Structures are given as structure tokens and as C-alpha cells.
XYZ file of C-alpha atoms in Angstrom:
379
model
C -69.452 16.513 -7.705
C -71.666 14.147 -10.082
C -70.890 11.313 -12.336
C -70.346 13.546 -15.395
C -67.889 15.857 -13.694
C -65.879 13.116 -12.183
C -65.411 11.736 -15.505
C -64.837 14.496 -17.376
C -61.759 14.891 -14.716
C -60.504 12.083 -15.200
C -60.641 12.065 -18.807
C -58.334 15.382 -18.668
C -56.366 13.755 -15.945
C -55.613 10.843 -18.606
C -55.189 13.352 -21.277
C -52.274 15.507 -19.408
C -50.713 12.364 -18.675
C -50.420 11.225 -21.969
C -49.296 14.251 -23.403
C -46.391 13.797 -20.893
C -45.414 10.601 -21.981
C -45.566 12.011 -25.320
C -43.110 14.822 -24.730
C -41.303 12.533 -22.452
C -40.788 10.222 -25.369
C -39.800 12.714 -27.941
C -37.103 13.756 -25.898
C -35.651 10.702 -24.951
C -35.747 9.991 -28.808
C -33.980 13.481 -29.126
C -31.197 12.145 -26.460
C -30.472 9.029 -28.284
C -30.310 10.749 -31.843
C -28.132 13.553 -30.050
C -25.660 10.884 -28.814
C -25.757 8.893 -31.996
C -24.548 12.120 -34.000
C -21.961 12.724 -31.750
C -20.276 9.496 -31.500
C -20.500 8.634 -35.064
C -20.814 11.546 -36.987
C -18.328 13.363 -38.827
C -16.688 16.826 -37.550
C -19.295 19.004 -38.966
C -22.269 16.968 -37.363
C -20.236 16.795 -33.886
C -20.322 20.505 -33.731
C -24.284 20.716 -34.835
C -25.300 17.971 -32.343
C -22.827 19.844 -29.592
C -24.840 22.745 -30.364
C -28.073 21.036 -30.014
C -27.329 19.705 -26.782
C -26.135 23.540 -25.363
C -30.087 24.492 -26.750
C -31.669 21.372 -25.169
C -30.130 22.167 -21.820
C -30.335 25.340 -21.534
C -34.618 25.208 -21.483
C -34.520 21.627 -19.519
C -34.252 20.140 -15.832
C -31.525 18.828 -14.330
C -32.949 15.285 -15.139
C -32.153 16.045 -18.681
C -28.743 16.817 -18.299
C -28.701 13.813 -16.268
C -30.338 11.618 -19.264
C -27.848 13.583 -21.610
C -24.732 12.163 -19.582
C -26.263 9.098 -19.205
C -26.616 8.154 -23.012
C -22.899 8.992 -23.049
C -22.373 12.459 -24.589
C -19.660 13.709 -22.145
C -17.049 11.474 -23.679
C -17.258 12.511 -27.538
C -17.851 16.163 -26.166
C -14.178 15.821 -24.518
C -12.483 14.271 -27.312
C -14.138 17.547 -29.429
C -12.005 19.632 -27.080
C -8.714 18.411 -28.556
C -9.637 19.385 -32.082
C -7.371 21.941 -33.453
C -10.782 23.400 -35.090
C -12.175 26.328 -33.172
C -15.843 25.703 -33.922
C -15.251 22.409 -32.349
C -13.616 23.286 -29.563
C -16.154 26.090 -28.544
C -19.015 24.099 -29.235
C -18.149 21.202 -26.908
C -16.924 23.475 -24.167
C -20.532 24.986 -24.047
C -22.046 21.931 -24.172
C -20.307 20.580 -21.242
C -20.664 23.990 -19.439
C -24.339 23.787 -19.509
C -24.525 20.040 -18.598
C -22.542 20.683 -15.322
C -24.363 23.575 -14.197
C -26.481 22.901 -11.331
C -25.498 19.046 -11.383
C -23.175 17.793 -9.288
C -23.310 14.552 -10.815
C -22.183 15.251 -14.107
C -19.724 17.472 -12.955
C -18.242 14.343 -11.360
C -18.750 12.539 -14.291
C -17.110 15.270 -16.915
C -13.691 15.628 -14.441
C -13.467 11.646 -14.494
C -14.047 11.125 -18.048
C -10.761 13.409 -18.153
C -11.983 16.847 -19.222
C -9.513 18.653 -16.838
C -6.147 17.825 -19.015
C -7.842 19.490 -22.172
C -9.314 22.393 -20.113
C -6.099 22.871 -18.890
C -4.301 22.874 -22.259
C -7.460 25.552 -23.338
C -6.133 27.899 -20.671
C -2.698 28.255 -22.156
C -4.372 29.197 -25.463
C -3.836 32.935 -26.505
C -7.296 32.941 -27.851
C -9.406 34.870 -24.851
C -12.339 33.757 -26.241
C -11.527 30.115 -25.587
C -9.597 30.223 -22.709
C -11.872 32.420 -20.720
C -14.999 29.731 -21.485
C -12.249 27.021 -20.376
C -11.484 29.213 -17.468
C -15.635 29.067 -16.777
C -16.133 25.808 -17.498
C -13.451 24.721 -14.388
C -15.127 27.422 -12.330
C -18.102 25.346 -12.521
C -16.465 21.896 -12.165
C -14.455 23.157 -9.057
C -17.789 23.291 -7.373
C -17.871 19.955 -6.460
C -15.843 19.079 -3.600
C -14.336 15.103 -4.932
C -13.090 17.226 -8.315
C -11.086 19.826 -5.915
C -8.179 17.496 -5.572
C -7.624 17.123 -9.181
C -8.104 20.028 -10.453
C -5.418 21.790 -7.972
C -3.007 18.866 -9.369
C -3.763 20.019 -12.494
C -1.367 22.742 -13.282
C -4.143 25.032 -13.735
C -3.681 27.629 -10.931
C -0.726 29.502 -12.327
C -2.652 29.921 -15.722
C -5.779 31.297 -13.918
C -3.183 33.795 -12.086
C -2.387 34.924 -15.577
C -5.596 35.939 -16.165
C -6.235 37.650 -13.159
C -3.859 40.295 -14.796
C -4.454 39.689 -18.869
C -8.337 38.300 -18.418
C -11.611 40.145 -19.270
C -13.557 41.198 -16.143
C -15.665 38.268 -15.996
C -12.255 36.198 -16.625
C -10.879 37.681 -13.678
C -13.769 37.002 -11.649
C -14.099 33.570 -12.892
C -10.316 33.188 -12.412
C -10.343 34.146 -8.699
C -13.300 32.126 -7.894
C -11.863 29.231 -9.171
C -8.563 29.881 -7.153
C -10.754 30.301 -3.969
C -12.643 27.047 -4.585
C -9.263 25.144 -4.714
C -8.026 26.914 -1.810
C -10.556 24.977 0.341
C -9.557 21.820 -0.111
C -7.721 20.220 2.523
C -6.291 17.195 0.297
C -4.019 20.071 -1.097
C -0.473 19.228 0.203
C 1.191 22.423 -1.188
C 0.098 25.828 -1.797
C -1.796 25.993 -5.206
C -0.494 29.853 -5.502
C 3.228 31.792 -5.085
C 3.520 35.187 -4.866
C 3.255 35.795 -8.492
C -0.703 36.004 -7.334
C -0.110 38.933 -5.001
C 0.398 41.817 -7.479
C -2.781 40.846 -9.290
C -5.054 40.414 -6.430
C -4.237 43.604 -4.787
C -4.879 45.647 -8.021
C -7.905 43.889 -7.997
C -9.022 44.210 -4.399
C -8.276 48.268 -5.175
C -10.572 48.404 -8.096
C -13.561 46.618 -6.360
C -16.340 47.457 -3.924
C -14.613 46.052 -0.326
C -17.593 44.905 0.973
C -18.405 42.769 -2.412
C -18.372 38.754 -2.591
C -15.513 39.280 -5.011
C -13.628 41.226 -2.281
C -14.364 38.520 0.230
C -12.455 35.989 -1.810
C -9.798 38.155 -2.758
C -8.851 38.868 0.508
C -9.380 35.265 1.782
C -6.413 34.260 -1.010
C -4.505 37.407 0.183
C -4.425 36.046 3.713
C -3.180 32.428 2.704
C -0.391 34.032 0.366
C 0.547 36.086 3.633
C 1.295 32.826 5.473
C 4.661 32.565 3.852
C 7.742 34.318 3.429
C 7.055 35.299 -0.289
C 3.635 36.210 -0.083
C 4.356 38.547 2.699
C 7.283 40.126 0.552
C 4.957 40.195 -2.299
C 2.413 42.136 -0.341
C 4.810 44.671 0.805
C 6.580 45.052 -2.574
C 3.080 45.525 -4.157
C 1.990 49.103 -5.184
C -0.308 49.963 -1.925
C -0.585 46.369 -1.001
C -0.667 47.163 2.952
C -2.690 50.347 2.070
C -5.609 48.360 0.481
C -5.651 45.519 2.963
C -6.071 48.476 5.990
C -8.522 50.285 3.612
C -10.561 46.957 3.425
C -10.372 46.522 7.469
C -12.609 49.799 7.132
C -14.723 49.441 4.531
C -14.978 45.282 3.967
C -18.041 43.129 4.754
C -17.411 41.379 8.051
C -15.442 38.112 5.973
C -13.568 40.512 4.212
C -12.136 42.388 7.112
C -11.842 38.925 9.041
C -9.546 37.917 6.081
C -8.084 41.559 5.858
C -7.013 42.101 9.649
C -5.523 38.250 9.324
C -3.060 39.115 6.738
C -2.044 42.228 8.577
C -1.481 40.517 11.585
C 0.386 37.376 9.546
C 2.957 40.338 8.502
C 3.243 41.895 11.936
C 3.696 38.350 13.642
C 6.022 36.889 11.566
C 8.719 40.176 12.326
C 7.420 43.222 14.053
C 10.355 45.272 13.688
C 9.653 45.067 9.758
C 6.155 45.622 9.228
C 5.227 47.844 12.369
C 5.727 51.135 11.108
C 4.565 50.137 7.323
C 1.162 49.069 8.616
C 0.860 52.188 11.086
C 2.364 54.524 8.544
C -1.326 53.214 6.510
C -3.408 54.563 8.999
C -4.402 51.057 10.329
C -5.362 52.070 14.051
C -8.871 53.656 13.662
C -10.222 50.506 11.307
C -8.719 48.002 13.906
C -10.120 49.735 17.093
C -13.108 49.552 15.333
C -13.098 46.101 14.302
C -12.764 44.953 17.867
C -16.128 46.111 18.223
C -18.070 45.624 15.163
C -16.376 42.376 13.587
C -16.889 38.844 13.517
C -15.135 36.997 16.943
C -12.403 35.994 14.954
C -12.147 39.307 13.774
C -12.381 41.285 17.110
C -9.527 38.714 18.431
C -7.455 39.325 15.526
C -7.876 42.944 15.619
C -6.809 42.902 19.632
C -3.794 41.014 18.735
C -2.555 43.362 16.021
C -3.275 46.510 17.985
C -1.058 44.801 20.777
C 1.239 44.653 18.507
C 1.250 47.619 17.327
C 1.780 49.835 20.117
C 5.104 51.290 21.023
C 5.372 49.946 24.304
C 7.425 47.244 25.805
C 5.544 43.556 26.174
C 5.713 44.099 30.015
C 4.013 47.330 29.932
C 1.756 46.928 27.432
C -1.961 47.286 27.847
C -3.861 44.511 26.122
C -6.972 45.151 24.247
C -9.245 43.006 26.426
C -7.555 44.426 29.949
C -8.840 47.906 28.118
C -12.152 46.320 27.503
C -12.502 45.353 31.247
C -11.323 48.697 32.371
C -13.865 50.216 30.136
C -16.475 47.419 31.303
C -15.710 48.353 34.792
C -16.415 51.970 34.680
C -19.518 51.140 32.751
C -21.015 49.316 35.568
C -20.009 52.051 38.316
C -21.786 54.695 35.899
C -25.092 52.582 34.713
C -25.247 49.469 36.981
C -24.687 45.911 35.762
C -27.968 45.819 33.633
C -26.779 48.303 31.041
C -22.849 47.739 31.516
C -22.514 45.921 28.201
C -24.352 48.503 26.292
C -22.760 51.279 27.934
C -19.284 49.778 27.542
C -19.970 49.215 23.754
C -20.783 52.905 23.468
C -17.875 54.270 25.179
C -15.758 51.882 22.792
C -17.455 53.224 20.097
C -16.693 57.053 21.585
C -13.010 56.299 21.771
C -12.994 54.580 18.035
C -14.806 57.847 16.621
C -12.164 59.967 18.614
C -9.203 58.134 17.203
C -10.718 57.850 13.597
C -10.994 61.823 13.482
C -7.287 62.110 14.550
C -6.726 60.254 11.468
C -8.985 61.562 9.358
C -6.330 63.592 6.891
C -4.620 60.226 6.143
C -8.020 58.993 5.329
C -9.423 62.066 3.078
C -5.845 61.952 1.550
C -6.678 58.380 0.685
C -10.436 58.805 -0.621
C -9.152 61.371 -2.834
C -7.075 59.179 -4.850
C -9.511 55.961 -5.001
C -10.215 55.152 -8.516
C -13.636 54.228 -9.541
C -14.769 50.294 -9.390
C -14.310 48.366 -12.411
C -15.220 45.075 -10.762
C -19.096 44.110 -10.210
C -20.207 44.143 -6.760
C -21.828 41.259 -6.438
């Protein structure tokens, strides 16, 4: 490379660096101006500043979000949530939501600054738009682990359960996701939901694709609720409650089948005499047999245990699923040798599942004929 080429390349780099510095300076000046307008402007100026923050953040990197938070915009935006003015609340909700997206530090800062109580108050509003924006904001904030116990203790959960019944499709998806996020918090000393959540969750599970991420979250919540007597009674009393769990065992993803069989097992273990016939009546056996072969290790164990509880034989004479599998494996060893025994045993068990499913086909076809179109997104 000649000297002229080197000089030209150096000039290009210097020019590029200068342009980047000038751009960063303009953006920093803009951030300072937005902060000043929020802190000292009248309500109209604050609303315009909040809208400008949203526009700026949507086109910028996480670094810009961090710089805006460092400039002090979070606190005045939270104060705007308390305003009786609709536009002020709407603009501040969108600004805070965009500041929190893809920025864990900002999520924590927003909650630490006191955003949760006004967001919970917005969940109480009859205005569906503000209420669901508040739910979306809480969803984003609940993704940060330090925020979960604060949100769980805020009283948001019962209000989110109400959205499960009366919100838009997106509102329901957001509410289920928040409840799922909060349910994973180890610091929760008390359940965040009661039996009132069961019926809307069952209805949503009926409508959605059983293998969807949404179904995985809904069945996880139902499994948690099945651990209380109130939750078990609500599942039984809900229209098609047990049937919907059985259908999820048959058609769900690995995750949703694990949770669905867990909920059914919880019912049966709590009172076999009460729940055994109810579960059998919904044709649970084929799906459970298939789960002993195709499910996760936890789902397989749960399916075997539930099958044992569902069998109409005395405890001392009951053939456990693990014993059945050993018998099939021994037969396969004699037929094809030890090298191919595992594969042959799996095929034999699958054949047994298929035969059992054929015996229950009338029940399955009846349920399929009564299915309604899915209304919940499959993703």
C-alpha cells in the first residue's frame, strides 16, 4: 500500500470518528433537553417530552436507554402516571415501557423509583387501553428477577386475573405471562393466585393450541393451583376442566404435557376415590400411556404414578408401570437380544399405546367434534 492510500484511509477513519462524535454529542444534548423538559416543563411540555423519549428509544440502542435513565427521566415519568390527564398517563406508560425493554438495569431502576403502585392503580381502571398498557409494563418489569417479589406483593395478581376474563387477546396473553413470571419467584411466601384464576385459565387453554408457549404457561399455573383444595375444586367445577387437561396431555408440547399430567396427578393423589372416575371418564388412559414413552422424564414418572392410581385393582395386586416396562423389556431381550432390546421394547409399548388409543377412539372423536376454533396466538 502506497503512502497516498495510507493517508486517504487515515483521513476516512478520522472523518468517520468525527461524525460519530458529533452524532453522540447531538444525542447527548437531546437527552439533556428531554430531561429538562420533563423536570421543569408544564404538563403539555412533559407529555411532548415523554412522547419524544419513546420515539428516540425505539430507534436507539440499549446505551441510549441507560443514558436517559441516568439523566433522571424515570422519576418524572412515574409522577405522570398519577396524573388525572389521560394523555399524560398514556405517554408516560409508553415511555417507561420502551425504557425498560431490553435493559435489565432500567427495569430495576423503574421499580426501585416507585413505579409499581401507580401501575397497579392503572390496572383498576375501566379504560381498557390504559389498563392493558399497565399490564404490558408490569410484564416487562417482571422479567427482572429482583422485581418479582415487589410486584408479587403489590396486589397486582388478582387484577391480572380479571384481565384473563375481560381483556383483549393481547391483554390475556400478557396477564398469563406476568402471573407465570411471578409464580417462579422463590420469595413468595403465599400463593399469588386463588381458585378464581382457574376458570379463565381453563377457558383460555381450551381456545389455544395445546403445544403453544401460551399453553405451557397456562398449564404451569393450573398445576400450581391444583396443589390447593380450592384450586382442585375449581378445576372440577369448571366446564370441561379435567377434559381440557386430558386433551393437553394428548396434544401438548413436552412442557405443557408435563404440567397437565402434574395437575391430574395432584387431583388423584389428594383423593383417589373422588377424582379417579372423573379422570377416567374423560378418556385419560391413551394419552397417559403414550406419555410414559414419549414425555420428559418427569412427565413419564408422573404418568406411571397416575396410571397406577387409576387402575381398578387392590394396591397389593396392582401391576405398576415400571414393572410392566421391565416385563416388556425382558420379552424384547428374548426376541431380539440385548443389543436391540430397548428399541424393541419401546416399539412394543408404542403398539400397546396405539391399541389402547383405538379402544378410546369414540370418546376422542366426540371431543374433536365439539372443539372450537383457536382464538389465542399459537406462539
